[in-house]
Amino acid sequence: MPNIEINIKNIDLKFITDDKLFSPKNIDLGTLSMLEEIDFINESKILDLGCGYGVVGILAAKIIGEDKVIMCDIDDIAVKVSKNNAVLNDVSNINILQSDGLINIIDRDFSLILSNPPYHTDFSVAKHFIEAGFYKLALNGRFIMVTKRLDWYKNKLTSIFGGVKVIEKNGYYIFISEKRNIMPSNKIKKKLKKENKKNIKNYK
């Protein structure tokens, strides 16, 4: 029997969970808040990064098709439970991988990456998600993250993507950044700074 039955975006979903996974009794309010800001319809390829028991990726697959969704988690229990939930929700062909962050994700053409990172730990996981996530997005692809913390995430996303839209909802912050350059913003700044120094030197 499913632990959770819920309707999201007029789609009935059911999930088996596990006490070892995040938010096993109810779908996390942060995840639900993030999902309210996304329609999925125009997305060509989605990554559910840190998928837990599979809510985000399975919903996306129900809307745009299981062949357009990849899900991953570092936890083998999460991967196993997500695969069971994909079958339970009739989207069994989703590609669900065990991966430490984005290490085993080879695709670099996602139109959307979604994540509800473990924000109660240090920032090393989120740092990897954001920095590596930038390179896994197609140009004009979006990176969307939900946390209860504001400043660090806002600054980090801005430094990599060059900007971020922040939506405050239900006590959470939803961050939306778009990939507008093939190089991260901080590297562009360093490159420009280096070129400016060179130009000044040549001018002298």
PDB file of N, CA, C and O in Angstrom, residues 28-59:
ATOM      1  N   ASP A  28       7.253  17.046   1.318  1.00  0.00           N
ATOM      2  CA  ASP A  28       7.814  18.264   1.891  1.00  0.00           C
ATOM      3  C   ASP A  28       7.154  19.513   1.303  1.00  0.00           C
ATOM      4  O   ASP A  28       6.971  19.624   0.086  1.00  0.00           O
ATOM      5  N   LEU A  29       6.822  20.464   2.169  1.00  0.00           N
ATOM      6  CA  LEU A  29       6.157  21.694   1.734  1.00  0.00           C
ATOM      7  C   LEU A  29       7.035  22.516   0.792  1.00  0.00           C
ATOM      8  O   LEU A  29       6.538  23.181  -0.120  1.00  0.00           O
ATOM      9  N   GLY A  30       8.343  22.441   0.987  1.00  0.00           N
ATOM     10  CA  GLY A  30       9.262  23.144   0.089  1.00  0.00           C
ATOM     11  C   GLY A  30       9.166  22.598  -1.331  1.00  0.00           C
ATOM     12  O   GLY A  30       9.104  23.360  -2.306  1.00  0.00           O
ATOM     13  N   THR A  31       9.129  21.285  -1.452  1.00  0.00           N
ATOM     14  CA  THR A  31       8.983  20.644  -2.772  1.00  0.00           C
ATOM     15  C   THR A  31       7.657  21.043  -3.419  1.00  0.00           C
ATOM     16  O   THR A  31       7.613  21.409  -4.599  1.00  0.00           O
ATOM     17  N   LEU A  32       6.580  20.994  -2.656  1.00  0.00           N
ATOM     18  CA  LEU A  32       5.264  21.374  -3.184  1.00  0.00           C
ATOM     19  C   LEU A  32       5.240  22.845  -3.599  1.00  0.00           C
ATOM     20  O   LEU A  32       4.652  23.193  -4.632  1.00  0.00           O
ATOM     21  N   SER A  33       5.894  23.698  -2.817  1.00  0.00           N
ATOM     22  CA  SER A  33       5.965  25.134  -3.148  1.00  0.00           C
ATOM     23  C   SER A  33       6.728  25.355  -4.447  1.00  0.00           C
ATOM     24  O   SER A  33       6.317  26.158  -5.292  1.00  0.00           O
ATOM     25  N   MET A  34       7.840  24.639  -4.619  1.00  0.00           N
ATOM     26  CA  MET A  34       8.622  24.739  -5.854  1.00  0.00           C
ATOM     27  C   MET A  34       7.790  24.271  -7.053  1.00  0.00           C
ATOM     28  O   MET A  34       7.787  24.915  -8.109  1.00  0.00           O
ATOM     29  N   LEU A  35       7.076  23.173  -6.887  1.00  0.00           N
ATOM     30  CA  LEU A  35       6.278  22.628  -7.991  1.00  0.00           C
ATOM     31  C   LEU A  35       5.166  23.582  -8.432  1.00  0.00           C
ATOM     32  O   LEU A  35       4.776  23.592  -9.599  1.00  0.00           O
ATOM     33  N   GLU A  36       4.683  24.405  -7.511  1.00  0.00           N
ATOM     34  CA  GLU A  36       3.655  25.392  -7.862  1.00  0.00           C
ATOM     35  C   GLU A  36       4.178  26.428  -8.865  1.00  0.00           C
ATOM     36  O   GLU A  36       3.409  27.047  -9.590  1.00  0.00           O
ATOM     37  N   GLU A  37       5.491  26.607  -8.902  1.00  0.00           N
ATOM     38  CA  GLU A  37       6.098  27.629  -9.772  1.00  0.00           C
ATOM     39  C   GLU A  37       6.515  27.080 -11.141  1.00  0.00           C
ATOM     40  O   GLU A  37       7.079  27.797 -11.952  1.00  0.00           O
ATOM     41  N   ILE A  38       6.238  25.808 -11.395  1.00  0.00           N
ATOM     42  CA  ILE A  38       6.701  25.174 -12.638  1.00  0.00           C
ATOM     43  C   ILE A  38       5.513  24.543 -13.352  1.00  0.00           C
ATOM     44  O   ILE A  38       4.705  23.858 -12.721  1.00  0.00           O
ATOM     45  N   ASP A  39       5.449  24.729 -14.687  1.00  0.00           N
ATOM     46  CA  ASP A  39       4.357  24.062 -15.406  1.00  0.00           C
ATOM     47  C   ASP A  39       4.825  22.828 -16.189  1.00  0.00           C
ATOM     48  O   ASP A  39       4.019  21.986 -16.562  1.00  0.00           O
ATOM     49  N   PHE A  40       6.133  22.726 -16.441  1.00  0.00           N
ATOM     50  CA  PHE A  40       6.750  21.566 -17.116  1.00  0.00           C
ATOM     51  C   PHE A  40       6.430  21.449 -18.609  1.00  0.00           C
ATOM     52  O   PHE A  40       7.200  20.867 -19.357  1.00  0.00           O
ATOM     53  N   ILE A  41       5.292  21.952 -19.045  1.00  0.00           N
ATOM     54  CA  ILE A  41       4.758  21.643 -20.376  1.00  0.00           C
ATOM     55  C   ILE A  41       5.752  21.900 -21.513  1.00  0.00           C
ATOM     56  O   ILE A  41       5.866  21.115 -22.447  1.00  0.00           O
ATOM     57  N   ASN A  42       6.473  23.010 -21.445  1.00  0.00           N
ATOM     58  CA  ASN A  42       7.381  23.373 -22.545  1.00  0.00           C
ATOM     59  C   ASN A  42       8.803  22.847 -22.359  1.00  0.00           C
ATOM     60  O   ASN A  42       9.698  23.197 -23.130  1.00  0.00           O
ATOM     61  N   GLU A  43       9.028  22.022 -21.345  1.00  0.00           N
ATOM     62  CA  GLU A  43      10.381  21.511 -21.084  1.00  0.00           C
ATOM     63  C   GLU A  43      10.701  20.330 -22.001  1.00  0.00           C
ATOM     64  O   GLU A  43       9.849  19.490 -22.275  1.00  0.00           O
ATOM     65  N   SER A  44      11.947  20.289 -22.460  1.00  0.00           N
ATOM     66  CA  SER A  44      12.362  19.213 -23.362  1.00  0.00           C
ATOM     67  C   SER A  44      13.121  18.106 -22.641  1.00  0.00           C
ATOM     68  O   SER A  44      13.118  16.955 -23.071  1.00  0.00           O
ATOM     69  N   LYS A  45      13.771  18.443 -21.517  1.00  0.00           N
ATOM     70  CA  LYS A  45      14.542  17.432 -20.779  1.00  0.00           C
ATOM     71  C   LYS A  45      14.769  17.923 -19.351  1.00  0.00           C
ATOM     72  O   LYS A  45      15.261  19.030 -19.152  1.00  0.00           O
ATOM     73  N   ILE A  46      14.411  17.084 -18.397  1.00  0.00           N
ATOM     74  CA  ILE A  46      14.425  17.497 -16.990  1.00  0.00           C
ATOM     75  C   ILE A  46      15.286  16.566 -16.152  1.00  0.00           C
ATOM     76  O   ILE A  46      15.267  15.343 -16.334  1.00  0.00           O
ATOM     77  N   LEU A  47      16.033  17.162 -15.207  1.00  0.00           N
ATOM     78  CA  LEU A  47      16.773  16.383 -14.222  1.00  0.00           C
ATOM     79  C   LEU A  47      16.211  16.677 -12.837  1.00  0.00           C
ATOM     80  O   LEU A  47      16.149  17.827 -12.407  1.00  0.00           O
ATOM     81  N   ASP A  48      15.794  15.624 -12.140  1.00  0.00           N
ATOM     82  CA  ASP A  48      15.396  15.714 -10.735  1.00  0.00           C
ATOM     83  C   ASP A  48      16.631  15.328  -9.927  1.00  0.00           C
ATOM     84  O   ASP A  48      16.985  14.158  -9.816  1.00  0.00           O
ATOM     85  N   LEU A  49      17.304  16.333  -9.394  1.00  0.00           N
ATOM     86  CA  LEU A  49      18.607  16.182  -8.741  1.00  0.00           C
ATOM     87  C   LEU A  49      18.422  15.995  -7.237  1.00  0.00           C
ATOM     88  O   LEU A  49      17.984  16.907  -6.543  1.00  0.00           O
ATOM     89  N   GLY A  50      18.769  14.798  -6.745  1.00  0.00           N
ATOM     90  CA  GLY A  50      18.501  14.469  -5.343  1.00  0.00           C
ATOM     91  C   GLY A  50      17.033  14.109  -5.209  1.00  0.00           C
ATOM     92  O   GLY A  50      16.275  14.747  -4.490  1.00  0.00           O
ATOM     93  N   CYS A  51      16.615  13.067  -5.912  1.00  0.00           N
ATOM     94  CA  CYS A  51      15.185  12.816  -6.151  1.00  0.00           C
ATOM     95  C   CYS A  51      14.421  12.275  -4.954  1.00  0.00           C
ATOM     96  O   CYS A  51      13.184  12.281  -4.959  1.00  0.00           O
ATOM     97  N   GLY A  52      15.127  11.779  -3.900  1.00  0.00           N
ATOM     98  CA  GLY A  52      14.392  11.193  -2.782  1.00  0.00           C
ATOM     99  C   GLY A  52      13.541  10.028  -3.268  1.00  0.00           C
ATOM    100  O   GLY A  52      14.005   9.186  -4.026  1.00  0.00           O
ATOM    101  N   TYR A  53      12.268  10.002  -2.871  1.00  0.00           N
ATOM    102  CA  TYR A  53      11.413   8.895  -3.339  1.00  0.00           C
ATOM    103  C   TYR A  53      10.676   9.225  -4.636  1.00  0.00           C
ATOM    104  O   TYR A  53       9.809   8.479  -5.075  1.00  0.00           O
ATOM    105  N   GLY A  54      11.037  10.362  -5.281  1.00  0.00           N
ATOM    106  CA  GLY A  54      10.683  10.539  -6.682  1.00  0.00           C
ATOM    107  C   GLY A  54       9.552  11.479  -7.059  1.00  0.00           C
ATOM    108  O   GLY A  54       9.098  11.474  -8.200  1.00  0.00           O
ATOM    109  N   VAL A  55       9.107  12.314  -6.137  1.00  0.00           N
ATOM    110  CA  VAL A  55       7.932  13.160  -6.389  1.00  0.00           C
ATOM    111  C   VAL A  55       8.091  14.032  -7.623  1.00  0.00           C
ATOM    112  O   VAL A  55       7.247  14.025  -8.536  1.00  0.00           O
ATOM    113  N   VAL A  56       9.174  14.798  -7.687  1.00  0.00           N
ATOM    114  CA  VAL A  56       9.352  15.792  -8.748  1.00  0.00           C
ATOM    115  C   VAL A  56       9.488  15.131 -10.116  1.00  0.00           C
ATOM    116  O   VAL A  56       8.791  15.484 -11.077  1.00  0.00           O
ATOM    117  N   GLY A  57      10.392  14.158 -10.208  1.00  0.00           N
ATOM    118  CA  GLY A  57      10.638  13.507 -11.492  1.00  0.00           C
ATOM    119  C   GLY A  57       9.436  12.730 -12.003  1.00  0.00           C
ATOM    120  O   GLY A  57       9.142  12.738 -13.204  1.00  0.00           O
ATOM    121  N   ILE A  58       8.731  12.075 -11.107  1.00  0.00           N
ATOM    122  CA  ILE A  58       7.559  11.293 -11.518  1.00  0.00           C
ATOM    123  C   ILE A  58       6.431  12.209 -11.996  1.00  0.00           C
ATOM    124  O   ILE A  58       5.793  11.947 -13.017  1.00  0.00           O
ATOM    125  N   LEU A  59       6.210  13.308 -11.284  1.00  0.00           N
ATOM    126  CA  LEU A  59       5.217  14.298 -11.746  1.00  0.00           C
ATOM    127  C   LEU A  59       5.596  14.832 -13.125  1.00  0.00           C
ATOM    128  O   LEU A  59       4.754  14.907 -14.036  1.00  0.00           O
TER     129      LEU A  59
END
